[in-house]
Amino acid sequence: MSAPSFPAASAAVRPVIAIHGGAGTLSRGQISPEQAEAYHAALHGILEAGQQILAAGGTALDAVCLAVKLLEDCPLFNAGHGAVFTSRETHELDAAVMDGATLAAGAVAGVCRVRNPVEAARAVMVRGQHVLMAGEGAEAVAREAGLAAVSPDYFSTEARRQQLHAARARHAGAVLDHDGAAALAGRPLDEDRKMGTVGAVALDARGHLAAATSTGGMTNKQPGRIGDSPLIGSGTYADDRTAAVSCTGHGESFIRVSAAHDVCARMAYGGATLQDATQAVVHQALPAIAGTGGLIAVDRTGSVSLCFNTEGMYRGHARVGERPQTAIFRDEPLV
Ligand code: ASP
């Protein structure tokens, strides 16, 4: 990519990484402390891996790509292995990555054979010719880059199949809404209502920002539907002059408000702080069109925002030299 790098914010920044594993409706009473602990442990381990890259002087881009790859590989989250099903009982995965230093970006949509869609997104970015590749063309880029390929059923898990069947049954029924009910056992957020995208944002020691997002999309989505995650500016954005942002939620709403870029625009044009900008997008712009979900963001000074308008969001952050902190529910402090 030939674009020049923006000057780094400051040589003295403390590197930090933040991750999310999806936002959704709470079903706290239905899980044991051990089950919640499994999510905390997964988030902690992945934050530590990203933290190590940053501590060793690695780039924000490498840290977010590794964190999202690990989240994809973890079946607890709806991305990569463990991704949700389309209405046709297939998988169509979307992912994006963006480098805030150069505004280089890459994304894939509707892939079902590359094992780690975030690596395919990075391969698109590295090639530099296009930003967003879909379907067979995206798979070809992944193949040419030598990325690991899998059979589509690698992504399937029994839990996700049950979710699809539950979603279908609900559509057939007369009851339109039973908020918070019917959680599948052992999952802190109601899996039928959880938006399970994964994402990471980071600031490295050189003051550069990066963001990455990956998803199976939404359970029972129509084949061919593409959400916000692979759309640069909607579900994913990074710009060294402002912030790196990764979103999770009802993708159609995030697309309509250009959520990730809106955070950066409010900072760039309106002088908003990261906290003010993320709050405005998540608690004003999205609710104005009934959009549910959340986002994680880090700015050029290392300030972090983990912001959502649902009852929970799997989330956490880790500064170099500090223990990672994670949380699931809205009223829960980071631990
Ligand atoms: N935003 C994703 C999509 O609409 C779903 C999610 O966040 O879980 O595809």
JSON list of C-alpha atoms and ligand atoms in Angstrom, two decimals, residues 22-23 78 94 194-197 215-218 221 225-229 247-252 254, ligand 1:
[
{"chain": "A", "resi": 22, "resn": "GLY", "atom": "CA", "xyz": [-20.73, -9.80, 20.71]},
{"chain": "A", "resi": 23, "resn": "ALA", "atom": "CA", "xyz": [-23.54, -7.91, 22.41]},
{"chain": "A", "resi": 78, "resn": "ASN", "atom": "CA", "xyz": [-20.07, -16.45, 16.56]},
{"chain": "A", "resi": 94, "resn": "ASP", "atom": "CA", "xyz": [-17.72, -11.66, 6.91]},
{"chain": "A", "resi": 194, "resn": "LYS", "atom": "CA", "xyz": [-26.97, -12.23, 21.03]},
{"chain": "A", "resi": 195, "resn": "MET", "atom": "CA", "xyz": [-25.20, -10.51, 18.20]},
{"chain": "A", "resi": 196, "resn": "GLY", "atom": "CA", "xyz": [-22.07, -12.61, 18.25]},
{"chain": "A", "resi": 197, "resn": "THR", "atom": "CA", "xyz": [-19.56, -10.79, 16.11]},
{"chain": "A", "resi": 215, "resn": "THR", "atom": "CA", "xyz": [-18.69, -12.53, 12.14]},
{"chain": "A", "resi": 216, "resn": "GLY", "atom": "CA", "xyz": [-20.96, -15.33, 11.07]},
{"chain": "A", "resi": 217, "resn": "GLY", "atom": "CA", "xyz": [-23.65, -12.65, 10.76]},
{"chain": "A", "resi": 218, "resn": "MET", "atom": "CA", "xyz": [-27.09, -13.17, 12.22]},
{"chain": "A", "resi": 221, "resn": "LYS", "atom": "CA", "xyz": [-30.13, -14.53, 7.81]},
{"chain": "A", "resi": 225, "resn": "ARG", "atom": "CA", "xyz": [-27.10, -10.91, 3.20]},
{"chain": "A", "resi": 226, "resn": "ILE", "atom": "CA", "xyz": [-24.03, -8.89, 4.19]},
{"chain": "A", "resi": 227, "resn": "GLY", "atom": "CA", "xyz": [-23.90, -7.10, 7.53]},
{"chain": "A", "resi": 228, "resn": "ASP", "atom": "CA", "xyz": [-21.94, -4.13, 8.81]},
{"chain": "A", "resi": 229, "resn": "SER", "atom": "CA", "xyz": [-18.81, -6.01, 9.91]},
{"chain": "A", "resi": 247, "resn": "CYS", "atom": "CA", "xyz": [-18.93, -2.82, 16.21]},
{"chain": "A", "resi": 248, "resn": "THR", "atom": "CA", "xyz": [-21.38, -5.60, 17.05]},
{"chain": "A", "resi": 249, "resn": "GLY", "atom": "CA", "xyz": [-25.13, -5.55, 16.77]},
{"chain": "A", "resi": 250, "resn": "HIS", "atom": "CA", "xyz": [-28.00, -5.45, 14.33]},
{"chain": "A", "resi": 251, "resn": "GLY", "atom": "CA", "xyz": [-25.89, -4.88, 11.25]},
{"chain": "A", "resi": 252, "resn": "GLU", "atom": "CA", "xyz": [-28.52, -3.17, 9.14]},
{"chain": "A", "resi": 254, "resn": "PHE", "atom": "CA", "xyz": [-25.00, 0.06, 11.96]},
{"chain": "B", "resi": 1, "resn": "ASP", "atom": "N1", "xyz": [-23.18, -7.02, 13.22]},
{"chain": "B", "resi": 1, "resn": "ASP", "atom": "C1", "xyz": [-23.24, -8.38, 12.79]},
{"chain": "B", "resi": 1, "resn": "ASP", "atom": "C2", "xyz": [-24.05, -8.48, 11.53]},
{"chain": "B", "resi": 1, "resn": "ASP", "atom": "O1", "xyz": [-25.03, -7.79, 11.41]},
{"chain": "B", "resi": 1, "resn": "ASP", "atom": "C3", "xyz": [-23.86, -9.30, 13.77]},
{"chain": "B", "resi": 1, "resn": "ASP", "atom": "C4", "xyz": [-23.28, -9.23, 15.16]},
{"chain": "B", "resi": 1, "resn": "ASP", "atom": "O2", "xyz": [-22.72, -8.22, 15.57]},
{"chain": "B", "resi": 1, "resn": "ASP", "atom": "O3", "xyz": [-23.38, -10.23, 15.87]},
{"chain": "B", "resi": 1, "resn": "ASP", "atom": "O4", "xyz": [-23.72, -9.29, 10.69]}
]
